[in-house]
Coordinates of C-alpha atoms in Angstrom, one line a residue:
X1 CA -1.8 17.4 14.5
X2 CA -1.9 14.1 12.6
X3 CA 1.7 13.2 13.4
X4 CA 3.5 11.8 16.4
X5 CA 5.0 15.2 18.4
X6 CA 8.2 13.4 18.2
X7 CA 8.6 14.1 14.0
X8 CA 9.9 17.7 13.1
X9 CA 7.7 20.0 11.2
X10 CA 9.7 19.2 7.9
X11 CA 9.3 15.0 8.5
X12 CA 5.8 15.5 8.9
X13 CA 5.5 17.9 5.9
X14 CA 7.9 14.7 3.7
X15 CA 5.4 12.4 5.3
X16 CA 2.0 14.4 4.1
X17 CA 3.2 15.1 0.6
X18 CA 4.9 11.5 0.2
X19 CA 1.7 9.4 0.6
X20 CA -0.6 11.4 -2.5
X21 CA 2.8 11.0 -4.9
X22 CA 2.7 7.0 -4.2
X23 CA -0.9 7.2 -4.6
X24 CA -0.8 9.1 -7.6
X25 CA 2.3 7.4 -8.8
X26 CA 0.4 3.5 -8.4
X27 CA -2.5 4.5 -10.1
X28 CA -0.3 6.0 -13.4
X29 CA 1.8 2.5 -13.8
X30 CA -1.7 0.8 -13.6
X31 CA -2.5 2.6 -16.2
X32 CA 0.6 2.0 -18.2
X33 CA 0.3 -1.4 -17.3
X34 CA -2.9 -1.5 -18.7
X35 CA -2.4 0.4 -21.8
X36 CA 0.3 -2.5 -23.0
X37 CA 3.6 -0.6 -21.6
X38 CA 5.7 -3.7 -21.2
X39 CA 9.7 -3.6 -20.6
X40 CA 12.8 -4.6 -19.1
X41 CA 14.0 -2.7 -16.6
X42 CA 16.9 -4.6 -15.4
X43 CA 17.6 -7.5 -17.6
X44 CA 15.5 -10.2 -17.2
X45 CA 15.0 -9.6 -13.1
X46 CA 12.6 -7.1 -13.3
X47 CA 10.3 -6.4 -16.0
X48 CA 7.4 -4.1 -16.4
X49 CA 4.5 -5.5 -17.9
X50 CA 1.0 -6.0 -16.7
X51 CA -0.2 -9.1 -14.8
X52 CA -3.3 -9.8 -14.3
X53 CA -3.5 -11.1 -10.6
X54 CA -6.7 -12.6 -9.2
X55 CA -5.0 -14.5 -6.0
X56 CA -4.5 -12.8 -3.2
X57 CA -1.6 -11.1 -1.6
X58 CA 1.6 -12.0 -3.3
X59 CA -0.4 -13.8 -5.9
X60 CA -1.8 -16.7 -3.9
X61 CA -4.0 -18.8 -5.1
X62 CA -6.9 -18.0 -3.8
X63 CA -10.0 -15.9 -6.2
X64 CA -13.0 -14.8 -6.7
X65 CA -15.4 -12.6 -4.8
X66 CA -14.3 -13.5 -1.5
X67 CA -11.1 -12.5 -2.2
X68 CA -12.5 -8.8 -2.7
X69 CA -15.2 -9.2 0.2
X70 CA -12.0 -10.1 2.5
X71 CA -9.9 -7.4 0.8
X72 CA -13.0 -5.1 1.9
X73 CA -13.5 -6.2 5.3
X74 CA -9.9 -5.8 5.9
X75 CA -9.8 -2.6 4.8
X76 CA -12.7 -1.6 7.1
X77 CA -11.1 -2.7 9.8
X78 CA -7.7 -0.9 9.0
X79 CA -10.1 2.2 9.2
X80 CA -11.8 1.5 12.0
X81 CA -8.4 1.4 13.9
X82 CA -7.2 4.0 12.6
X83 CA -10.3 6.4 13.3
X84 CA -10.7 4.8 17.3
X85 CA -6.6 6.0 17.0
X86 CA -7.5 9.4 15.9
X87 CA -9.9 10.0 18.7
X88 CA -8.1 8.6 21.2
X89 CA -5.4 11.3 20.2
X90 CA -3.3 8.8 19.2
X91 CA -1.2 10.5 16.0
X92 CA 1.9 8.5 15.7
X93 CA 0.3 5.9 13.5
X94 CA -1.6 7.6 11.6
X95 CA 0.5 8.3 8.5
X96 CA 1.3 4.4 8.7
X97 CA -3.0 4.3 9.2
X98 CA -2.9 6.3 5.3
X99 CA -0.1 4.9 3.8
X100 CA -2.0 1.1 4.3
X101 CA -5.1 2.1 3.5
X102 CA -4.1 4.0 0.1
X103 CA -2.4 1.2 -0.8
X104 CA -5.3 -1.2 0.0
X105 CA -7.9 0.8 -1.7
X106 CA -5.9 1.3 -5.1
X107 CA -5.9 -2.4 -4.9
X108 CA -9.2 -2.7 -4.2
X109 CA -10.5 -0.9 -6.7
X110 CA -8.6 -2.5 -9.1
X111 CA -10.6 -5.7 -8.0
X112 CA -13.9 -4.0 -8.4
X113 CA -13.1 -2.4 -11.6
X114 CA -11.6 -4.9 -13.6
X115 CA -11.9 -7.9 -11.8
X116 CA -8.5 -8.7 -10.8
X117 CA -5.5 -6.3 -8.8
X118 CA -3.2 -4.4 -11.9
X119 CA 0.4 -5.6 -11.2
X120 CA 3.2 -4.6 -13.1
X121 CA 6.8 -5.4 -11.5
X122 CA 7.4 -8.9 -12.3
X123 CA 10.8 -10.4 -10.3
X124 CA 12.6 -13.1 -12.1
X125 CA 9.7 -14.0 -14.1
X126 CA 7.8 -15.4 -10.9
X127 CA 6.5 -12.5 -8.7
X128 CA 4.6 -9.6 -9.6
X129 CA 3.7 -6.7 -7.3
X130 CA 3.3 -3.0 -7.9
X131 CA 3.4 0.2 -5.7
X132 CA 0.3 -0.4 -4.0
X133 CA 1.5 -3.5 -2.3
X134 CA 4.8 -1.8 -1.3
X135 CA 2.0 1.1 0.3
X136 CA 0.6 -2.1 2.2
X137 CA 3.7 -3.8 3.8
X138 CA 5.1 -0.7 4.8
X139 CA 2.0 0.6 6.5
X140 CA 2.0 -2.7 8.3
X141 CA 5.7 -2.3 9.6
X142 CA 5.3 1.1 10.6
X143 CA 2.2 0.1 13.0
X144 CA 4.1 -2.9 14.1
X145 CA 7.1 -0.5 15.1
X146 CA 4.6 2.2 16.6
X147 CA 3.0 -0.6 18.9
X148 CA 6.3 -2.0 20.0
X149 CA 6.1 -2.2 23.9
X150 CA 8.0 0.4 25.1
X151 CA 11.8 -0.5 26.9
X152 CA 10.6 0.3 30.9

């Protein structure tokens, strides 16, 4: 029952099995990352190599423990939500509830464990993200598409 009635039994079991792997699979190219695994992947666009990021989202400029403590808060939040949805019977966000807050807390934990977020896909030399954030944005859309205001 943790899916909107409108998904088939076979999107809901994609859905279920599909958050874990990018989980699992964030958390393994952290570790690479970490480890020194550094190459191209295509050219000189996008390169796999560690970056150390202690801004905020999208590498802003903003550090320190506040960023973490806001990080934290946010992430509360998300859960909050996402448990007053749950009661309320309210399934057909929760997947985009998990899928934001997977993607939050690998991040977060990178910031409590090593001090700064693990990212590993650079784009043309200037921005570096990794699955996690991907986990983020697309929990974000999927709520803002779930809490569209229906056409009357």
């Amino acid at each position: 029952l943790l899916w909107h009635t409108r998904m088939s039994m076979k999107e809901r079991v994609r859905v279920t099995y599909l958050l874990p792997v990018l989980f699992i699979l964030d958390r393994i190219l952290k570790a690479a990352a970490l480890d020194g695994a550094g190459f191209p992947i295509w050219r000189t666009s996008l390169i796999f190599e560690l970056f150390r990021n202690t801004g905020i989202a999208f590498s802003l400029p903003l550090s320190g423990p506040i960023v973490w403590l806001c990080s934290l808060a946010i992430l509360i939040a998300v859960c909050v939500m996402a448990g007053r949805d749950l009661r309320a019977r309210q399934y057909g966000r929760t997947g985009a509830y998990l899928l934001f807050i997977l993607g939050a807390g690998s991040n977060l934990f990178d910031r409590i464990a090593y001090g700064f977020t693990v990212d590993y896909l650079i784009f043309f030399s200037r921005s570096a993200v990794n699955v996690a954030d991907g986990m983020i944005v697309a929990g974000a859309l999927w709520l803002m598409l779930k809490t569209r205001p229906k056409d009357s």
